[in-house]
């Protein structure tokens, strides 16, 4: 494969959602550290002037910080115990941020913040997965071993409510963690609540289960689509590419994005998402200006270079739960490299320097 190619996108829902949660946690840690460092610099002079008076406050702050770290780690450990029931312990353990070796307050606070965010996201994932499994088993949900905290518990009984929770209450509890309940589900639940236990009530209960199952599928599909865009963007960055920002709706509404390496000069890869077909199309393009639209032997070399790098991208994405299965591929030079007006393409930070370097040493850089 050297020229344009089309790949079928296949995502393992749980794996890619876990990967996206890990990426967001890492971003949260980096953001918290950057904010803490900026704040530290702004107040450096004040700290020096008030050093003596701040020692006691610093000691108290250290204790609070250690408590936050301990609480975050304890909560994550509890999450792993629950994840074992779903066979997800190893995958979730792999996402845990590495605890900083030192005792720097800003670094430890950022670590605790990221771990808390990761745990919260993974807890929601487990609750949704528990609800999906219970929905698949219907009234036989007791056959699956689901942790009590993720088993969509029905509302607790109170002295003013001596009767056990109704069928509608138990079913609605499965999706309570997802926020506001959709109107089409709420309406059926209310009708079921007002219907005596007869044949019609049974039909309403079946309908309510079906609507809840469809809602859970839709929620997961949206989450996976958003996670896919995030995982794709971060993986490209991890491999050293400069990437045009991918919107969270790329795999919902479709669209085009571009990426390149420093040193590629006027070349970049155009990536087009087609959600209806669940495909990504990749092709090398060249930015042109001033009406210079002649073809170059370097076009062929640019396609060969991308060919050499594409397998590494596939492997890195697969490790995060996103699989690309190539369904169409053309050889280098089989069709001309697409020439695109430079004004219609994104500008990258080092574009001018990269273009100069590429002109001086065309296509001689080492492939990674």
PDB file of N, CA, C and O in Angstrom, residues 261-307:
ATOM      1  N   UNK A 261       4.246  15.362   9.515  1.00  0.00           N
ATOM      2  CA  UNK A 261       5.414  15.458  10.369  1.00  0.00           C
ATOM      3  C   UNK A 261       6.175  16.725  10.039  1.00  0.00           C
ATOM      4  O   UNK A 261       6.127  17.215   8.903  1.00  0.00           O
ATOM      5  N   UNK A 262       6.905  17.253  11.015  1.00  0.00           N
ATOM      6  CA  UNK A 262       7.817  18.349  10.729  1.00  0.00           C
ATOM      7  C   UNK A 262       8.850  17.846   9.734  1.00  0.00           C
ATOM      8  O   UNK A 262       9.400  16.759   9.885  1.00  0.00           O
ATOM      9  N   UNK A 263       9.078  18.610   8.698  1.00  0.00           N
ATOM     10  CA  UNK A 263      10.022  18.182   7.680  1.00  0.00           C
ATOM     11  C   UNK A 263       9.355  17.645   6.430  1.00  0.00           C
ATOM     12  O   UNK A 263      10.036  17.336   5.457  1.00  0.00           O
ATOM     13  N   UNK A 264       8.038  17.526   6.449  1.00  0.00           N
ATOM     14  CA  UNK A 264       7.348  17.031   5.266  1.00  0.00           C
ATOM     15  C   UNK A 264       7.133  18.128   4.220  1.00  0.00           C
ATOM     16  O   UNK A 264       6.634  17.864   3.134  1.00  0.00           O
ATOM     17  N   UNK A 265       7.442  19.353   4.598  1.00  0.00           N
ATOM     18  CA  UNK A 265       7.263  20.435   3.646  1.00  0.00           C
ATOM     19  C   UNK A 265       5.814  20.639   3.257  1.00  0.00           C
ATOM     20  O   UNK A 265       4.934  20.766   4.106  1.00  0.00           O
ATOM     21  N   UNK A 266       5.553  20.641   1.941  1.00  0.00           N
ATOM     22  CA  UNK A 266       4.199  20.935   1.462  1.00  0.00           C
ATOM     23  C   UNK A 266       3.303  19.701   1.442  1.00  0.00           C
ATOM     24  O   UNK A 266       2.142  19.783   1.023  1.00  0.00           O
ATOM     25  N   UNK A 267       3.800  18.567   1.916  1.00  0.00           N
ATOM     26  CA  UNK A 267       3.007  17.341   1.906  1.00  0.00           C
ATOM     27  C   UNK A 267       2.328  17.110   3.255  1.00  0.00           C
ATOM     28  O   UNK A 267       2.865  17.437   4.306  1.00  0.00           O
ATOM     29  N   UNK A 268       1.170  16.503   3.212  1.00  0.00           N
ATOM     30  CA  UNK A 268       0.477  16.058   4.419  1.00  0.00           C
ATOM     31  C   UNK A 268      -0.473  14.935   4.023  1.00  0.00           C
ATOM     32  O   UNK A 268      -0.687  14.671   2.832  1.00  0.00           O
ATOM     33  N   UNK A 269      -1.029  14.281   5.026  1.00  0.00           N
ATOM     34  CA  UNK A 269      -2.005  13.218   4.775  1.00  0.00           C
ATOM     35  C   UNK A 269      -3.391  13.753   5.081  1.00  0.00           C
ATOM     36  O   UNK A 269      -3.618  14.359   6.138  1.00  0.00           O
ATOM     37  N   UNK A 270      -4.276  13.561   4.151  1.00  0.00           N
ATOM     38  CA  UNK A 270      -5.687  13.931   4.357  1.00  0.00           C
ATOM     39  C   UNK A 270      -6.441  12.692   4.809  1.00  0.00           C
ATOM     40  O   UNK A 270      -6.320  11.613   4.214  1.00  0.00           O
ATOM     41  N   UNK A 271      -7.221  12.850   5.851  1.00  0.00           N
ATOM     42  CA  UNK A 271      -7.987  11.743   6.435  1.00  0.00           C
ATOM     43  C   UNK A 271      -9.465  12.122   6.386  1.00  0.00           C
ATOM     44  O   UNK A 271      -9.866  13.147   6.936  1.00  0.00           O
ATOM     45  N   UNK A 272     -10.252  11.294   5.727  1.00  0.00           N
ATOM     46  CA  UNK A 272     -11.686  11.579   5.577  1.00  0.00           C
ATOM     47  C   UNK A 272     -12.497  10.481   6.262  1.00  0.00           C
ATOM     48  O   UNK A 272     -12.302   9.297   5.977  1.00  0.00           O
ATOM     49  N   UNK A 273     -13.393  10.876   7.158  1.00  0.00           N
ATOM     50  CA  UNK A 273     -14.237   9.921   7.874  1.00  0.00           C
ATOM     51  C   UNK A 273     -15.614   9.859   7.230  1.00  0.00           C
ATOM     52  O   UNK A 273     -16.220  10.902   6.932  1.00  0.00           O
ATOM     53  N   UNK A 274     -16.093   8.641   7.025  1.00  0.00           N
ATOM     54  CA  UNK A 274     -17.440   8.417   6.489  1.00  0.00           C
ATOM     55  C   UNK A 274     -18.201   7.549   7.480  1.00  0.00           C
ATOM     56  O   UNK A 274     -18.136   6.314   7.412  1.00  0.00           O
ATOM     57  N   UNK A 275     -18.900   8.164   8.448  1.00  0.00           N
ATOM     58  CA  UNK A 275     -19.585   7.393   9.497  1.00  0.00           C
ATOM     59  C   UNK A 275     -20.591   6.385   8.964  1.00  0.00           C
ATOM     60  O   UNK A 275     -20.719   5.292   9.520  1.00  0.00           O
ATOM     61  N   UNK A 276     -21.307   6.720   7.899  1.00  0.00           N
ATOM     62  CA  UNK A 276     -22.333   5.804   7.396  1.00  0.00           C
ATOM     63  C   UNK A 276     -21.731   4.479   6.930  1.00  0.00           C
ATOM     64  O   UNK A 276     -22.365   3.431   7.037  1.00  0.00           O
ATOM     65  N   UNK A 277     -20.490   4.542   6.436  1.00  0.00           N
ATOM     66  CA  UNK A 277     -19.818   3.324   5.990  1.00  0.00           C
ATOM     67  C   UNK A 277     -18.811   2.824   7.016  1.00  0.00           C
ATOM     68  O   UNK A 277     -18.201   1.777   6.820  1.00  0.00           O
ATOM     69  N   UNK A 278     -18.627   3.575   8.104  1.00  0.00           N
ATOM     70  CA  UNK A 278     -17.652   3.241   9.152  1.00  0.00           C
ATOM     71  C   UNK A 278     -16.253   3.089   8.573  1.00  0.00           C
ATOM     72  O   UNK A 278     -15.532   2.127   8.868  1.00  0.00           O
ATOM     73  N   UNK A 279     -15.852   4.053   7.726  1.00  0.00           N
ATOM     74  CA  UNK A 279     -14.549   3.971   7.083  1.00  0.00           C
ATOM     75  C   UNK A 279     -13.748   5.251   7.282  1.00  0.00           C
ATOM     76  O   UNK A 279     -14.288   6.323   7.554  1.00  0.00           O
ATOM     77  N   UNK A 280     -12.430   5.100   7.143  1.00  0.00           N
ATOM     78  CA  UNK A 280     -11.493   6.215   7.071  1.00  0.00           C
ATOM     79  C   UNK A 280     -10.733   6.084   5.761  1.00  0.00           C
ATOM     80  O   UNK A 280     -10.305   4.990   5.392  1.00  0.00           O
ATOM     81  N   UNK A 281     -10.594   7.197   5.058  1.00  0.00           N
ATOM     82  CA  UNK A 281      -9.808   7.207   3.835  1.00  0.00           C
ATOM     83  C   UNK A 281      -8.570   8.064   4.059  1.00  0.00           C
ATOM     84  O   UNK A 281      -8.660   9.174   4.596  1.00  0.00           O
ATOM     85  N   UNK A 282      -7.402   7.534   3.689  1.00  0.00           N
ATOM     86  CA  UNK A 282      -6.143   8.256   3.824  1.00  0.00           C
ATOM     87  C   UNK A 282      -5.548   8.484   2.434  1.00  0.00           C
ATOM     88  O   UNK A 282      -5.480   7.542   1.629  1.00  0.00           O
ATOM     89  N   UNK A 283      -5.102   9.705   2.162  1.00  0.00           N
ATOM     90  CA  UNK A 283      -4.354   9.946   0.933  1.00  0.00           C
ATOM     91  C   UNK A 283      -3.394  11.112   1.126  1.00  0.00           C
ATOM     92  O   UNK A 283      -3.683  12.066   1.861  1.00  0.00           O
ATOM     93  N   UNK A 284      -2.243  11.005   0.488  1.00  0.00           N
ATOM     94  CA  UNK A 284      -1.232  12.054   0.553  1.00  0.00           C
ATOM     95  C   UNK A 284      -1.658  13.197  -0.352  1.00  0.00           C
ATOM     96  O   UNK A 284      -2.107  12.974  -1.490  1.00  0.00           O
ATOM     97  N   UNK A 285      -1.536  14.420   0.135  1.00  0.00           N
ATOM     98  CA  UNK A 285      -1.846  15.593  -0.674  1.00  0.00           C
ATOM     99  C   UNK A 285      -0.646  16.537  -0.641  1.00  0.00           C
ATOM    100  O   UNK A 285       0.230  16.434   0.218  1.00  0.00           O
ATOM    101  N   UNK A 286      -0.619  17.466  -1.616  1.00  0.00           N
ATOM    102  CA  UNK A 286       0.443  18.465  -1.653  1.00  0.00           C
ATOM    103  C   UNK A 286      -0.183  19.840  -1.754  1.00  0.00           C
ATOM    104  O   UNK A 286      -1.064  20.080  -2.594  1.00  0.00           O
ATOM    105  N   UNK A 287       0.255  20.740  -0.875  1.00  0.00           N
ATOM    106  CA  UNK A 287      -0.228  22.116  -0.894  1.00  0.00           C
ATOM    107  C   UNK A 287       0.452  22.869  -2.028  1.00  0.00           C
ATOM    108  O   UNK A 287       1.671  22.788  -2.204  1.00  0.00           O
ATOM    109  N   UNK A 288      -0.343  23.582  -2.810  1.00  0.00           N
ATOM    110  CA  UNK A 288       0.198  24.353  -3.932  1.00  0.00           C
ATOM    111  C   UNK A 288      -0.323  25.783  -3.840  1.00  0.00           C
ATOM    112  O   UNK A 288      -1.338  26.061  -3.211  1.00  0.00           O
ATOM    113  N   UNK A 289       0.405  26.678  -4.480  1.00  0.00           N
ATOM    114  CA  UNK A 289       0.003  28.093  -4.485  1.00  0.00           C
ATOM    115  C   UNK A 289       0.506  28.750  -5.762  1.00  0.00           C
ATOM    116  O   UNK A 289       1.331  28.180  -6.493  1.00  0.00           O
ATOM    117  N   UNK A 290      -0.016  29.926  -6.027  1.00  0.00           N
ATOM    118  CA  UNK A 290       0.409  30.721  -7.190  1.00  0.00           C
ATOM    119  C   UNK A 290       0.244  29.972  -8.499  1.00  0.00           C
ATOM    120  O   UNK A 290       1.040  30.152  -9.440  1.00  0.00           O
ATOM    121  N   UNK A 291      -0.736  29.107  -8.551  1.00  0.00           N
ATOM    122  CA  UNK A 291      -1.026  28.417  -9.791  1.00  0.00           C
ATOM    123  C   UNK A 291      -0.022  27.352 -10.183  1.00  0.00           C
ATOM    124  O   UNK A 291      -0.084  26.801 -11.290  1.00  0.00           O
ATOM    125  N   UNK A 292       0.932  27.040  -9.297  1.00  0.00           N
ATOM    126  CA  UNK A 292       1.934  26.015  -9.601  1.00  0.00           C
ATOM    127  C   UNK A 292       1.354  24.635  -9.312  1.00  0.00           C
ATOM    128  O   UNK A 292       1.404  24.159  -8.191  1.00  0.00           O
ATOM    129  N   UNK A 293       0.823  24.018 -10.326  1.00  0.00           N
ATOM    130  CA  UNK A 293       0.132  22.742 -10.127  1.00  0.00           C
ATOM    131  C   UNK A 293       0.794  21.605 -10.909  1.00  0.00           C
ATOM    132  O   UNK A 293       0.166  20.605 -11.227  1.00  0.00           O
ATOM    133  N   UNK A 294       2.078  21.756 -11.213  1.00  0.00           N
ATOM    134  CA  UNK A 294       2.765  20.682 -11.920  1.00  0.00           C
ATOM    135  C   UNK A 294       3.032  19.534 -10.956  1.00  0.00           C
ATOM    136  O   UNK A 294       3.180  19.727  -9.756  1.00  0.00           O
ATOM    137  N   UNK A 295       3.126  18.334 -11.498  1.00  0.00           N
ATOM    138  CA  UNK A 295       3.393  17.160 -10.683  1.00  0.00           C
ATOM    139  C   UNK A 295       4.896  16.954 -10.548  1.00  0.00           C
ATOM    140  O   UNK A 295       5.688  17.404 -11.379  1.00  0.00           O
ATOM    141  N   UNK A 296       5.298  16.278  -9.493  1.00  0.00           N
ATOM    142  CA  UNK A 296       6.708  16.130  -9.173  1.00  0.00           C
ATOM    143  C   UNK A 296       7.021  14.671  -8.854  1.00  0.00           C
ATOM    144  O   UNK A 296       6.174  13.927  -8.348  1.00  0.00           O
ATOM    145  N   UNK A 297       8.270  14.275  -9.135  1.00  0.00           N
ATOM    146  CA  UNK A 297       8.702  12.933  -8.773  1.00  0.00           C
ATOM    147  C   UNK A 297       8.672  12.756  -7.258  1.00  0.00           C
ATOM    148  O   UNK A 297       8.548  11.639  -6.743  1.00  0.00           O
ATOM    149  N   UNK A 298       8.766  13.845  -6.529  1.00  0.00           N
ATOM    150  CA  UNK A 298       8.722  13.770  -5.077  1.00  0.00           C
ATOM    151  C   UNK A 298       7.352  13.322  -4.574  1.00  0.00           C
ATOM    152  O   UNK A 298       7.222  12.871  -3.441  1.00  0.00           O
ATOM    153  N   UNK A 299       6.314  13.455  -5.401  1.00  0.00           N
ATOM    154  CA  UNK A 299       4.984  12.974  -5.001  1.00  0.00           C
ATOM    155  C   UNK A 299       5.024  11.479  -4.730  1.00  0.00           C
ATOM    156  O   UNK A 299       4.453  10.982  -3.754  1.00  0.00           O
ATOM    157  N   UNK A 300       5.688  10.746  -5.633  1.00  0.00           N
ATOM    158  CA  UNK A 300       5.794   9.296  -5.496  1.00  0.00           C
ATOM    159  C   UNK A 300       6.545   8.947  -4.209  1.00  0.00           C
ATOM    160  O   UNK A 300       6.153   8.035  -3.460  1.00  0.00           O
ATOM    161  N   UNK A 301       7.611   9.686  -3.919  1.00  0.00           N
ATOM    162  CA  UNK A 301       8.395   9.431  -2.710  1.00  0.00           C
ATOM    163  C   UNK A 301       7.576   9.716  -1.457  1.00  0.00           C
ATOM    164  O   UNK A 301       7.695   9.023  -0.438  1.00  0.00           O
ATOM    165  N   UNK A 302       6.749  10.743  -1.509  1.00  0.00           N
ATOM    166  CA  UNK A 302       5.913  11.080  -0.355  1.00  0.00           C
ATOM    167  C   UNK A 302       4.924   9.960  -0.059  1.00  0.00           C
ATOM    168  O   UNK A 302       4.662   9.625   1.102  1.00  0.00           O
ATOM    169  N   UNK A 303       4.367   9.370  -1.123  1.00  0.00           N
ATOM    170  CA  UNK A 303       3.435   8.256  -0.919  1.00  0.00           C
ATOM    171  C   UNK A 303       4.158   7.040  -0.347  1.00  0.00           C
ATOM    172  O   UNK A 303       3.629   6.344   0.528  1.00  0.00           O
ATOM    173  N   UNK A 304       5.355   6.769  -0.853  1.00  0.00           N
ATOM    174  CA  UNK A 304       6.120   5.636  -0.322  1.00  0.00           C
ATOM    175  C   UNK A 304       6.459   5.839   1.154  1.00  0.00           C
ATOM    176  O   UNK A 304       6.444   4.889   1.945  1.00  0.00           O
ATOM    177  N   UNK A 305       6.771   7.067   1.515  1.00  0.00           N
ATOM    178  CA  UNK A 305       7.097   7.354   2.914  1.00  0.00           C
ATOM    179  C   UNK A 305       5.893   7.101   3.810  1.00  0.00           C
ATOM    180  O   UNK A 305       6.018   6.479   4.881  1.00  0.00           O
ATOM    181  N   UNK A 306       4.730   7.553   3.394  1.00  0.00           N
ATOM    182  CA  UNK A 306       3.522   7.317   4.178  1.00  0.00           C
ATOM    183  C   UNK A 306       3.226   5.830   4.269  1.00  0.00           C
ATOM    184  O   UNK A 306       2.803   5.322   5.311  1.00  0.00           O
ATOM    185  N   UNK A 307       3.482   5.099   3.168  1.00  0.00           N
ATOM    186  CA  UNK A 307       3.284   3.646   3.177  1.00  0.00           C
ATOM    187  C   UNK A 307       4.125   2.996   4.267  1.00  0.00           C
ATOM    188  O   UNK A 307       3.673   2.085   4.970  1.00  0.00           O
TER     189      UNK A 307
END
